[in-house]
PDB file of C-alpha atoms and ligand atoms in Angstrom:
ATOM      1  CA  MET A   5      -0.023   0.247  -0.050  1.00  0.00           C
ATOM      2  CA  ARG A   6       1.612   3.158  -1.201  1.00  0.00           C
ATOM      3  CA  ARG A   7       0.492   6.406   0.620  1.00  0.00           C
ATOM      4  CA  PHE A   8      -1.493   8.055  -1.560  1.00  0.00           C
ATOM      5  CA  ASP A   9      -3.063   4.814  -2.910  1.00  0.00           C
ATOM      6  CA  GLY A  10      -6.331   6.401  -3.529  1.00  0.00           C
ATOM      7  CA  ARG A  11      -6.498  10.284  -3.401  1.00  0.00           C
ATOM      8  CA  VAL A  12      -6.848  13.285  -5.810  1.00  0.00           C
ATOM      9  CA  ALA A  13      -3.796  16.070  -5.362  1.00  0.00           C
ATOM     10  CA  LEU A  14      -4.021  19.138  -7.406  1.00  0.00           C
ATOM     11  CA  VAL A  15      -0.421  20.931  -7.338  1.00  0.00           C
ATOM     12  CA  THR A  16      -0.273  24.479  -8.856  1.00  0.00           C
ATOM     13  CA  GLY A  17       2.039  26.164 -11.303  1.00  0.00           C
ATOM     14  CA  ALA A  18       3.781  21.900 -12.694  1.00  0.00           C
ATOM     15  CA  ALA A  19       4.409  22.209 -15.485  1.00  0.00           C
ATOM     16  CA  ARG A  20       8.071  22.094 -14.758  1.00  0.00           C
ATOM     17  CA  GLY A  21      10.459  22.430 -11.457  1.00  0.00           C
ATOM     18  CA  ILE A  22      10.039  21.975  -8.366  1.00  0.00           C
ATOM     19  CA  GLY A  23       6.201  21.920  -8.996  1.00  0.00           C
ATOM     20  CA  ARG A  24       6.404  18.944 -11.511  1.00  0.00           C
ATOM     21  CA  ALA A  25       8.747  17.509  -9.023  1.00  0.00           C
ATOM     22  CA  ILE A  26       6.089  16.933  -6.747  1.00  0.00           C
ATOM     23  CA  ALA A  27       2.798  16.306  -8.970  1.00  0.00           C
ATOM     24  CA  ALA A  28       5.998  12.732 -10.179  1.00  0.00           C
ATOM     25  CA  ARG A  29       6.210  11.906  -6.113  1.00  0.00           C
ATOM     26  CA  LEU A  30       3.054  11.890  -5.829  1.00  0.00           C
ATOM     27  CA  VAL A  31       2.138   9.874  -8.486  1.00  0.00           C
ATOM     28  CA  ASP A  32       4.985   8.057  -7.702  1.00  0.00           C
ATOM     29  CA  GLU A  33       3.278   7.135  -4.989  1.00  0.00           C
ATOM     30  CA  GLY A  34      -0.189   5.970  -5.855  1.00  0.00           C
ATOM     31  CA  ALA A  35      -1.911   9.793  -6.333  1.00  0.00           C
ATOM     32  CA  ALA A  36      -4.210  10.415  -8.682  1.00  0.00           C
ATOM     33  CA  VAL A  37      -2.563  14.642  -9.343  1.00  0.00           C
ATOM     34  CA  ALA A  38      -4.215  17.234 -11.511  1.00  0.00           C
ATOM     35  CA  LEU A  39      -1.563  19.409 -12.828  1.00  0.00           C
ATOM     36  CA  ALA A  40      -1.968  22.794 -13.181  1.00  0.00           C
ATOM     37  CA  ASP A  41      -0.194  25.378 -14.910  1.00  0.00           C
ATOM     38  CA  LEU A  42      -0.488  28.746 -17.559  1.00  0.00           C
ATOM     39  CA  ASP A  43       1.573  26.965 -19.649  1.00  0.00           C
ATOM     40  CA  ALA A  44      -0.713  24.547 -21.930  1.00  0.00           C
ATOM     41  CA  ASP A  45       1.700  22.837 -23.910  1.00  0.00           C
ATOM     42  CA  ALA A  46       4.502  22.006 -21.337  1.00  0.00           C
ATOM     43  CA  VAL A  47       1.944  21.599 -18.427  1.00  0.00           C
ATOM     44  CA  VAL A  48       0.451  18.559 -21.321  1.00  0.00           C
ATOM     45  CA  ALA A  49       4.245  17.526 -21.679  1.00  0.00           C
ATOM     46  CA  SER A  50       4.414  16.635 -17.992  1.00  0.00           C
ATOM     47  CA  ALA A  51       1.043  15.257 -17.495  1.00  0.00           C
ATOM     48  CA  SER A  52       2.083  12.533 -20.545  1.00  0.00           C
ATOM     49  CA  GLU A  53       5.482  11.627 -19.610  1.00  0.00           C
ATOM     50  CA  LEU A  54       3.765  10.917 -15.552  1.00  0.00           C
ATOM     51  CA  ALA A  55       0.874   8.952 -17.708  1.00  0.00           C
ATOM     52  CA  ALA A  56       3.542   7.374 -19.942  1.00  0.00           C
ATOM     53  CA  ALA A  57       5.577   6.109 -16.799  1.00  0.00           C
ATOM     54  CA  GLY A  58       1.952   4.309 -15.632  1.00  0.00           C
ATOM     55  CA  GLY A  59       0.724   7.991 -13.403  1.00  0.00           C
ATOM     56  CA  GLU A  60      -2.761   8.698 -12.897  1.00  0.00           C
ATOM     57  CA  ALA A  61      -1.777  12.183 -14.009  1.00  0.00           C
ATOM     58  CA  LEU A  62      -4.185  14.985 -15.441  1.00  0.00           C
ATOM     59  CA  PRO A  63      -2.486  18.189 -17.154  1.00  0.00           C
ATOM     60  CA  MET A  64      -4.869  21.732 -16.420  1.00  0.00           C
ATOM     61  CA  VAL A  65      -4.522  24.777 -18.081  1.00  0.00           C
ATOM     62  CA  CYS A  66      -4.831  27.246 -15.206  1.00  0.00           C
ATOM     63  CA  ASP A  67      -3.504  30.156 -14.125  1.00  0.00           C
ATOM     64  CA  VAL A  68      -4.073  30.730 -10.478  1.00  0.00           C
ATOM     65  CA  THR A  69      -4.799  34.848 -10.262  1.00  0.00           C
ATOM     66  CA  ASP A  70      -7.937  34.385 -12.737  1.00  0.00           C
ATOM     67  CA  ARG A  71     -10.881  32.869 -10.468  1.00  0.00           C
ATOM     68  CA  VAL A  72     -13.175  31.728 -12.536  1.00  0.00           C
ATOM     69  CA  ALA A  73     -10.417  29.012 -14.321  1.00  0.00           C
ATOM     70  CA  VAL A  74      -9.339  28.417 -11.043  1.00  0.00           C
ATOM     71  CA  ALA A  75     -12.802  27.873  -9.591  1.00  0.00           C
ATOM     72  CA  ALA A  76     -13.085  25.701 -13.165  1.00  0.00           C
ATOM     73  CA  THR A  77      -9.972  23.076 -12.229  1.00  0.00           C
ATOM     74  CA  VAL A  78     -11.165  22.417  -8.592  1.00  0.00           C
ATOM     75  CA  ALA A  79     -14.304  21.310 -10.609  1.00  0.00           C
ATOM     76  CA  ALA A  80     -12.726  19.392 -13.004  1.00  0.00           C
ATOM     77  CA  VAL A  81     -11.337  17.747 -10.664  1.00  0.00           C
ATOM     78  CA  VAL A  82     -14.044  16.829  -8.541  1.00  0.00           C
ATOM     79  CA  ALA A  83     -15.481  15.955 -11.984  1.00  0.00           C
ATOM     80  CA  ARG A  84     -13.367  13.768 -13.312  1.00  0.00           C
ATOM     81  CA  HIS A  85     -11.989  11.783  -9.599  1.00  0.00           C
ATOM     82  CA  GLY A  86     -15.006  11.959  -7.040  1.00  0.00           C
ATOM     83  CA  ARG A  87     -12.665  13.728  -4.707  1.00  0.00           C
ATOM     84  CA  LEU A  88      -9.842  15.919  -3.233  1.00  0.00           C
ATOM     85  CA  ASP A  89      -7.638  15.215  -0.663  1.00  0.00           C
ATOM     86  CA  VAL A  90      -4.460  17.448  -1.117  1.00  0.00           C
ATOM     87  CA  LEU A  91      -3.679  20.933  -2.930  1.00  0.00           C
ATOM     88  CA  VAL A  92      -0.601  22.224  -3.168  1.00  0.00           C
ATOM     89  CA  ASN A  93      -0.004  25.748  -3.474  1.00  0.00           C
ATOM     90  CA  ASN A  94       3.792  25.783  -5.357  1.00  0.00           C
ATOM     91  CA  VAL A  95       3.589  29.215  -7.949  1.00  0.00           C
ATOM     92  CA  GLY A  96       5.663  31.331  -7.277  1.00  0.00           C
ATOM     93  CA  VAL A  97       6.777  34.747  -8.970  1.00  0.00           C
ATOM     94  CA  SER A  98       9.924  36.549  -8.529  1.00  0.00           C
ATOM     95  CA  ALA A  99      11.182  39.806 -10.049  1.00  0.00           C
ATOM     96  CA  ALA A 100      13.218  41.225  -7.769  1.00  0.00           C
ATOM     97  CA  THR A 101      12.578  44.402  -8.223  1.00  0.00           C
ATOM     98  CA  PRO A 102      14.492  46.937  -6.143  1.00  0.00           C
ATOM     99  CA  PHE A 103      12.694  48.490  -3.499  1.00  0.00           C
ATOM    100  CA  GLU A 104      12.939  52.549  -5.157  1.00  0.00           C
ATOM    101  CA  ASP A 105      11.054  50.439  -8.209  1.00  0.00           C
ATOM    102  CA  ILE A 106       7.884  49.188  -6.945  1.00  0.00           C
ATOM    103  CA  ASP A 107       4.831  49.806  -7.889  1.00  0.00           C
ATOM    104  CA  GLU A 108       1.093  49.067  -7.857  1.00  0.00           C
ATOM    105  CA  ALA A 109       2.215  46.813 -11.161  1.00  0.00           C
ATOM    106  CA  ALA A 110       5.162  44.943  -9.113  1.00  0.00           C
ATOM    107  CA  TRP A 111       3.047  44.122  -6.635  1.00  0.00           C
ATOM    108  CA  GLN A 112       0.253  42.641  -8.559  1.00  0.00           C
ATOM    109  CA  ASP A 113       2.970  40.947 -11.007  1.00  0.00           C
ATOM    110  CA  GLN A 114       4.197  39.191  -8.078  1.00  0.00           C
ATOM    111  CA  VAL A 115       1.957  39.106  -5.239  1.00  0.00           C
ATOM    112  CA  GLY A 116      -1.050  37.896  -7.539  1.00  0.00           C
ATOM    113  CA  PRO A 117       0.420  34.704  -8.345  1.00  0.00           C
ATOM    114  CA  THR A 118       2.085  34.391  -5.201  1.00  0.00           C
ATOM    115  CA  LEU A 119       0.037  35.317  -2.504  1.00  0.00           C
ATOM    116  CA  HIS A 120      -4.125  35.742  -3.869  1.00  0.00           C
ATOM    117  CA  GLY A 121      -3.669  32.951  -6.125  1.00  0.00           C
ATOM    118  CA  ALA A 122      -3.241  30.643  -3.144  1.00  0.00           C
ATOM    119  CA  VAL A 123      -5.671  31.885  -1.263  1.00  0.00           C
ATOM    120  CA  SER A 124      -7.880  31.658  -4.647  1.00  0.00           C
ATOM    121  CA  CYS A 125      -6.628  28.517  -4.586  1.00  0.00           C
ATOM    122  CA  ILE A 126      -7.459  27.189  -1.060  1.00  0.00           C
ATOM    123  CA  GLN A 127     -10.719  29.154  -1.640  1.00  0.00           C
ATOM    124  CA  ALA A 128     -12.002  26.714  -4.035  1.00  0.00           C
ATOM    125  CA  ALA A 129     -10.792  23.739  -2.984  1.00  0.00           C
ATOM    126  CA  LEU A 130     -11.614  23.780   0.778  1.00  0.00           C
ATOM    127  CA  PRO A 131     -15.437  22.641   0.387  1.00  0.00           C
ATOM    128  CA  HIS A 132     -13.411  19.941  -0.819  1.00  0.00           C
ATOM    129  CA  LEU A 133     -10.823  19.196   1.217  1.00  0.00           C
ATOM    130  CA  LEU A 134     -13.691  19.334   4.451  1.00  0.00           C
ATOM    131  CA  ALA A 135     -15.032  17.077   2.952  1.00  0.00           C
ATOM    132  CA  SER A 136     -12.017  14.099   2.089  1.00  0.00           C
ATOM    133  CA  PRO A 137     -12.710  10.662   4.279  1.00  0.00           C
ATOM    134  CA  ALA A 138      -9.029  10.668   4.435  1.00  0.00           C
ATOM    135  CA  GLY A 139      -8.918  14.568   6.113  1.00  0.00           C
ATOM    136  CA  GLY A 140      -7.620  17.430   3.689  1.00  0.00           C
ATOM    137  CA  CYS A 141      -4.490  18.985   3.205  1.00  0.00           C
ATOM    138  CA  VAL A 142      -2.774  21.235   2.166  1.00  0.00           C
ATOM    139  CA  VAL A 143       0.666  22.166   1.238  1.00  0.00           C
ATOM    140  CA  SER A 144       2.322  25.597   0.206  1.00  0.00           C
ATOM    141  CA  ILE A 145       5.629  26.580  -0.969  1.00  0.00           C
ATOM    142  CA  GLY A 146       7.225  29.735   0.839  1.00  0.00           C
ATOM    143  CA  SER A 147      10.919  29.953   1.177  1.00  0.00           C
ATOM    144  CA  VAL A 148      13.203  31.031   3.614  1.00  0.00           C
ATOM    145  CA  ASN A 149      12.806  34.416   1.810  1.00  0.00           C
ATOM    146  CA  GLY A 150       9.584  34.542   4.043  1.00  0.00           C
ATOM    147  CA  LEU A 151      11.407  33.594   6.553  1.00  0.00           C
ATOM    148  CA  ALA A 152      14.962  36.097   7.154  1.00  0.00           C
ATOM    149  CA  ALA A 153      16.214  39.093   5.004  1.00  0.00           C
ATOM    150  CA  PHE A 154      17.555  37.820   1.771  1.00  0.00           C
ATOM    151  CA  GLY A 155      16.633  40.801   0.299  1.00  0.00           C
ATOM    152  CA  ASP A 156      13.491  40.668  -2.900  1.00  0.00           C
ATOM    153  CA  VAL A 157      10.927  42.295  -0.713  1.00  0.00           C
ATOM    154  CA  VAL A 158       8.381  42.366  -3.375  1.00  0.00           C
ATOM    155  CA  TYR A 159       8.688  38.366  -3.159  1.00  0.00           C
ATOM    156  CA  SER A 160       9.758  37.903  -0.169  1.00  0.00           C
ATOM    157  CA  SER A 161       6.956  39.890   1.642  1.00  0.00           C
ATOM    158  CA  ALA A 162       4.052  37.429  -0.683  1.00  0.00           C
ATOM    159  CA  LYS A 163       5.769  34.624   0.995  1.00  0.00           C
ATOM    160  CA  ALA A 164       5.560  35.598   4.504  1.00  0.00           C
ATOM    161  CA  GLY A 165       2.295  36.626   4.119  1.00  0.00           C
ATOM    162  CA  LEU A 166       1.820  32.209   3.208  1.00  0.00           C
ATOM    163  CA  VAL A 167       2.976  31.724   6.502  1.00  0.00           C
ATOM    164  CA  SER A 168       0.628  33.691   8.595  1.00  0.00           C
ATOM    165  CA  LEU A 169      -2.043  32.078   5.885  1.00  0.00           C
ATOM    166  CA  ASN A 170      -0.436  28.828   7.263  1.00  0.00           C
ATOM    167  CA  GLN A 171      -1.274  29.782  10.656  1.00  0.00           C
ATOM    168  CA  ASN A 172      -4.327  31.309  10.852  1.00  0.00           C
ATOM    169  CA  LEU A 173      -5.951  28.567   7.706  1.00  0.00           C
ATOM    170  CA  ALA A 174      -4.826  26.043  10.043  1.00  0.00           C
ATOM    171  CA  THR A 175      -6.460  27.247  13.106  1.00  0.00           C
ATOM    172  CA  LEU A 176      -9.719  27.863  11.587  1.00  0.00           C
ATOM    173  CA  TYR A 177     -10.374  24.893   9.914  1.00  0.00           C
ATOM    174  CA  SER A 178      -8.485  22.490  12.113  1.00  0.00           C
ATOM    175  CA  ARG A 179     -10.613  19.028  13.578  1.00  0.00           C
ATOM    176  CA  ARG A 180     -11.559  20.615  16.947  1.00  0.00           C
ATOM    177  CA  GLU A 181     -12.524  23.573  15.314  1.00  0.00           C
ATOM    178  CA  LEU A 182     -15.227  21.831  12.938  1.00  0.00           C
ATOM    179  CA  GLN A 183     -16.086  19.741  15.678  1.00  0.00           C
ATOM    180  CA  ARG A 184     -17.246  22.572  17.987  1.00  0.00           C
ATOM    181  CA  GLN A 185     -19.225  23.798  15.107  1.00  0.00           C
ATOM    182  CA  GLY A 186     -20.721  20.656  15.078  1.00  0.00           C
ATOM    183  CA  SER A 187     -19.229  19.392  11.829  1.00  0.00           C
ATOM    184  CA  SER A 188     -18.380  15.642  11.147  1.00  0.00           C
ATOM    185  CA  SER A 189     -15.328  16.746   9.151  1.00  0.00           C
ATOM    186  CA  ARG A 190     -11.689  15.592   9.844  1.00  0.00           C
ATOM    187  CA  GLY A 191     -10.377  19.476   9.349  1.00  0.00           C
ATOM    188  CA  VAL A 192      -7.640  20.581   6.727  1.00  0.00           C
ATOM    189  CA  ARG A 193      -3.721  19.748   7.484  1.00  0.00           C
ATOM    190  CA  PHE A 194      -2.571  23.110   6.659  1.00  0.00           C
ATOM    191  CA  ASN A 195       1.374  24.091   6.270  1.00  0.00           C
ATOM    192  CA  LEU A 196       4.282  25.368   4.038  1.00  0.00           C
ATOM    193  CA  VAL A 197       7.752  24.224   2.966  1.00  0.00           C
ATOM    194  CA  ALA A 198      10.226  26.574   3.219  1.00  0.00           C
ATOM    195  CA  PRO A 199      13.141  26.067   0.250  1.00  0.00           C
ATOM    196  CA  GLY A 200      16.385  27.505   0.195  1.00  0.00           C
ATOM    197  CA  THR A 201      18.119  28.114  -3.296  1.00  0.00           C
ATOM    198  CA  VAL A 202      16.558  24.702  -5.338  1.00  0.00           C
ATOM    199  CA  ARG A 203      18.029  24.081  -9.125  1.00  0.00           C
ATOM    200  CA  THR A 204      14.848  24.491 -11.293  1.00  0.00           C
ATOM    201  CA  ALA A 205      14.642  27.182 -14.512  1.00  0.00           C
ATOM    202  CA  ALA A 206      13.611  29.778 -12.292  1.00  0.00           C
ATOM    203  CA  TRP A 207      17.326  30.183 -12.376  1.00  0.00           C
ATOM    204  CA  THR A 208      18.816  28.417 -15.515  1.00  0.00           C
ATOM    205  CA  ARG A 209      16.628  30.134 -17.857  1.00  0.00           C
ATOM    206  CA  SER A 210      18.759  33.758 -17.416  1.00  0.00           C
ATOM    207  CA  GLY A 211      21.554  31.276 -18.820  1.00  0.00           C
ATOM    208  CA  PRO A 212      25.108  31.190 -17.883  1.00  0.00           C
ATOM    209  CA  ASP A 213      24.523  34.079 -15.409  1.00  0.00           C
ATOM    210  CA  GLY A 214      22.293  31.822 -13.551  1.00  0.00           C
ATOM    211  CA  LEU A 215      23.640  28.982 -13.505  1.00  0.00           C
ATOM    212  CA  ALA A 216      26.648  30.442 -12.259  1.00  0.00           C
ATOM    213  CA  THR A 217      24.974  32.310  -9.399  1.00  0.00           C
ATOM    214  CA  LEU A 218      23.660  28.470  -8.462  1.00  0.00           C
ATOM    215  CA  ASP A 219      27.593  27.179  -8.697  1.00  0.00           C
ATOM    216  CA  ARG A 220      28.484  30.414  -5.312  1.00  0.00           C
ATOM    217  CA  LEU A 221      25.701  29.396  -3.785  1.00  0.00           C
ATOM    218  CA  ALA A 222      26.488  25.520  -3.393  1.00  0.00           C
ATOM    219  CA  GLY A 223      29.576  26.859  -1.537  1.00  0.00           C
ATOM    220  CA  ARG A 224      27.348  29.090   0.365  1.00  0.00           C
ATOM    221  CA  TYR A 225      25.170  26.041   1.865  1.00  0.00           C
ATOM    222  CA  PRO A 226      26.472  24.494   5.085  1.00  0.00           C
ATOM    223  CA  ALA A 227      24.911  20.832   2.912  1.00  0.00           C
ATOM    224  CA  GLY A 228      27.977  21.999   0.439  1.00  0.00           C
ATOM    225  CA  ARG A 229      25.415  22.081  -2.436  1.00  0.00           C
ATOM    226  CA  VAL A 230      21.911  23.568  -4.185  1.00  0.00           C
ATOM    227  CA  GLY A 231      18.964  21.539  -3.376  1.00  0.00           C
ATOM    228  CA  GLU A 232      16.962  19.868  -6.626  1.00  0.00           C
ATOM    229  CA  PRO A 233      12.766  19.784  -7.112  1.00  0.00           C
ATOM    230  CA  GLU A 234      13.260  15.995  -5.396  1.00  0.00           C
ATOM    231  CA  ASP A 235      14.844  17.454  -2.309  1.00  0.00           C
ATOM    232  CA  ILE A 236      11.402  19.623  -1.861  1.00  0.00           C
ATOM    233  CA  ALA A 237       9.435  17.336  -2.862  1.00  0.00           C
ATOM    234  CA  ALA A 238       9.988  14.524  -1.092  1.00  0.00           C
ATOM    235  CA  ALA A 239       9.641  17.072   2.263  1.00  0.00           C
ATOM    236  CA  VAL A 240       5.982  17.979   0.424  1.00  0.00           C
ATOM    237  CA  ALA A 241       5.133  14.043   0.119  1.00  0.00           C
ATOM    238  CA  PHE A 242       6.047  13.423   3.145  1.00  0.00           C
ATOM    239  CA  LEU A 243       3.239  16.566   5.431  1.00  0.00           C
ATOM    240  CA  ALA A 244       0.536  15.545   2.620  1.00  0.00           C
ATOM    241  CA  SER A 245       1.069  11.900   3.615  1.00  0.00           C
ATOM    242  CA  ASP A 246      -0.168  10.725   6.757  1.00  0.00           C
ATOM    243  CA  ASP A 247       2.762  10.107   8.180  1.00  0.00           C
ATOM    244  CA  ALA A 248       2.415  13.670   9.213  1.00  0.00           C
ATOM    245  CA  SER A 249      -0.971  13.603  10.515  1.00  0.00           C
ATOM    246  CA  TRP A 250      -0.552  15.239  13.393  1.00  0.00           C
ATOM    247  CA  ILE A 251       1.459  17.909  12.055  1.00  0.00           C
ATOM    248  CA  THR A 252      -0.164  21.179  10.934  1.00  0.00           C
ATOM    249  CA  GLY A 253       0.359  24.146  10.963  1.00  0.00           C
ATOM    250  CA  VAL A 254       3.911  24.208  11.038  1.00  0.00           C
ATOM    251  CA  VAL A 255       6.349  25.651   8.541  1.00  0.00           C
ATOM    252  CA  LEU A 256       9.625  23.313   7.183  1.00  0.00           C
ATOM    253  CA  PRO A 257      12.828  24.927   6.160  1.00  0.00           C
ATOM    254  CA  VAL A 258      13.996  22.638   3.015  1.00  0.00           C
ATOM    255  CA  ASP A 259      17.225  24.505   3.051  1.00  0.00           C
ATOM    256  CA  GLY A 260      20.966  22.896   3.401  1.00  0.00           C
ATOM    257  CA  GLY A 261      21.160  24.860   6.524  1.00  0.00           C
ATOM    258  CA  ALA A 262      20.306  28.642   5.396  1.00  0.00           C
ATOM    259  CA  LEU A 263      18.853  29.559   8.337  1.00  0.00           C
ATOM    260  CA  THR A 264      20.736  27.977  11.360  1.00  0.00           C
ATOM    261  CA  GLY A 265      22.631  30.978  11.829  1.00  0.00           C
ATOM    262  CA  PRO A 266      25.530  32.982  10.629  1.00  0.00           C
ATOM    263  CA  LEU A 267      27.891  30.278  11.172  1.00  0.00           C
ATOM    264  CA  SER A 268      25.766  28.932   7.892  1.00  0.00           C
ATOM    265  CA  LEU A 269      26.941  31.860   6.062  1.00  0.00           C
ATOM    266  CA  GLY A 270      30.542  31.392   6.920  1.00  0.00           C
ATOM    267  CA  ASN A 271      33.645  30.185   9.246  1.00  0.00           C
ATOM    268  CA  TRP A 272      32.964  34.105  10.590  1.00  0.00           C
ATOM    269  CA  ALA A 273      36.872  33.028  12.106  1.00  0.00           C
ATOM    270  CA  GLU A 274      38.908  33.000   9.158  1.00  0.00           C
TER     271      GLU A 274
HETATM  272  N1  NAD B 312      14.053  27.765  -7.209  1.00  0.00           N
HETATM  273  C1  NAD B 312      13.878  28.108  -6.225  1.00  0.00           C
HETATM  274  O1  NAD B 312      15.233  28.170  -5.882  1.00  0.00           O
HETATM  275  C2  NAD B 312      13.045  28.202  -5.086  1.00  0.00           C
HETATM  276  C3  NAD B 312      13.805  28.935  -3.767  1.00  0.00           C
HETATM  277  C4  NAD B 312      12.569  28.821  -3.243  1.00  0.00           C
HETATM  278  C5  NAD B 312      10.806  28.874  -2.987  1.00  0.00           C
HETATM  279  N2  NAD B 312      11.039  28.572  -4.632  1.00  0.00           N
HETATM  280  C6  NAD B 312       9.390  28.716  -5.336  1.00  0.00           C
HETATM  281  O2  NAD B 312       9.277  26.870  -5.622  1.00  0.00           O
HETATM  282  C7  NAD B 312       8.414  27.296  -6.090  1.00  0.00           C
HETATM  283  C8  NAD B 312       8.606  26.641  -7.224  1.00  0.00           C
HETATM  284  O3  NAD B 312       9.551  27.149  -8.153  1.00  0.00           O
HETATM  285  P1  NAD B 312      10.312  26.807  -9.544  1.00  0.00           P
HETATM  286  O4  NAD B 312      11.783  27.396  -9.125  1.00  0.00           O
HETATM  287  O5  NAD B 312       9.946  25.722  -9.728  1.00  0.00           O
HETATM  288  O6  NAD B 312       9.416  27.501 -10.597  1.00  0.00           O
HETATM  289  P2  NAD B 312       9.846  27.656 -12.021  1.00  0.00           P
HETATM  290  O7  NAD B 312      10.005  28.576 -12.252  1.00  0.00           O
HETATM  291  O8  NAD B 312      10.773  26.548 -12.551  1.00  0.00           O
HETATM  292  O9  NAD B 312       8.422  27.216 -12.222  1.00  0.00           O
HETATM  293  C9  NAD B 312       7.520  27.632 -12.000  1.00  0.00           C
HETATM  294  C10 NAD B 312       6.293  27.135 -12.391  1.00  0.00           C
HETATM  295  O10 NAD B 312       4.785  27.780 -11.847  1.00  0.00           O
HETATM  296  C11 NAD B 312       4.255  27.805 -13.691  1.00  0.00           C
HETATM  297  N3  NAD B 312       3.206  29.238 -13.098  1.00  0.00           N
HETATM  298  C12 NAD B 312       3.366  30.471 -13.200  1.00  0.00           C
HETATM  299  N4  NAD B 312       2.560  31.427 -12.966  1.00  0.00           N
HETATM  300  C13 NAD B 312       1.887  31.193 -12.946  1.00  0.00           C
HETATM  301  C14 NAD B 312       0.225  31.330 -12.515  1.00  0.00           C
HETATM  302  N5  NAD B 312      -0.148  32.431 -12.315  1.00  0.00           N
HETATM  303  N6  NAD B 312      -0.439  30.843 -12.994  1.00  0.00           N
HETATM  304  C15 NAD B 312      -0.466  28.486 -13.309  1.00  0.00           C
HETATM  305  N7  NAD B 312       1.169  28.446 -13.127  1.00  0.00           N
HETATM  306  C16 NAD B 312       1.577  29.533 -12.943  1.00  0.00           C
HETATM  307  C17 NAD B 312       5.187  28.585 -14.727  1.00  0.00           C
HETATM  308  O11 NAD B 312       4.619  27.893 -15.357  1.00  0.00           O
HETATM  309  C18 NAD B 312       5.855  27.316 -14.196  1.00  0.00           C
HETATM  310  O12 NAD B 312       5.823  26.133 -15.157  1.00  0.00           O
HETATM  311  C19 NAD B 312       7.660  28.884  -6.182  1.00  0.00           C
HETATM  312  O13 NAD B 312       6.643  28.719  -5.199  1.00  0.00           O
HETATM  313  C20 NAD B 312       9.460  29.226  -5.904  1.00  0.00           C
HETATM  314  O14 NAD B 312       9.124  30.807  -5.369  1.00  0.00           O
HETATM  315  C21 NAD B 312      12.024  28.412  -5.193  1.00  0.00           C
END
């Protein structure tokens, strides 16, 4: 028996990178997974690859900033599979806008998909997660940027917002709270994974500069390397599984030790 046999998951931003790795891991562990992304060609290709390997993977073209599209996506997943047990909010957009240049558009372009998009997805999924016989579960992908000062103010603020959202919803939709209201729902667990630097197209698409940055950063991590998408997928699968049934409202850094403290930057005595 695999951990997600019989369960249905929706992963946003799943065409590539961390989202794709999460979808692949959940499929591998038995889930039927809907991969949602605004890049139609890439999400169809990713879902086809997972299905060709024997998994159940459904591509959904969806922009998480479009509430109507999000509602339609969730409805389509439930129509197809009859339930939704796990939502992974993985979309995040960063433009590294310098603080003095931040304007309305910068907030909208980055906070829109990163924070508001997650809210829309949770709102659309919530009735189904509450009805999940297994107990519903939301895992959001934050960042070390939401926990400490690494620059990139707009993106970091959106990621910090996800932390508060995670804590508040973990109590609002907890089993205890729902039982208090007379509901028989098992409640929904909300957890957040905060990655450090992960080798994805978000870095490599900027060409040699991005690759050089990854190489430079690798040496700063106590773990001696940057992360791979599979490192994040493993943590998400744990938090979404019954192995984490007594874990809700937490932030799990998966960061190669970046947040351990001042020594994470290297030996200051040298
Ligand atoms: N790569 C890193 O170093 C790193 C570090 C910390 C946190 N994260 C977070 O991990 C998550 C995934 O990052 P990644 O590096 O895999 O990103 P990526 O850019 O490689 O992939 C992101 C995917 O999201 C999709 N997407 C973007 N906007 C969307 C929208 N509005 N609606 C639907 N899909 C949309 C893109 O088409 C793409 O397929 C993000 O939340 C990111 O902030 C990444």
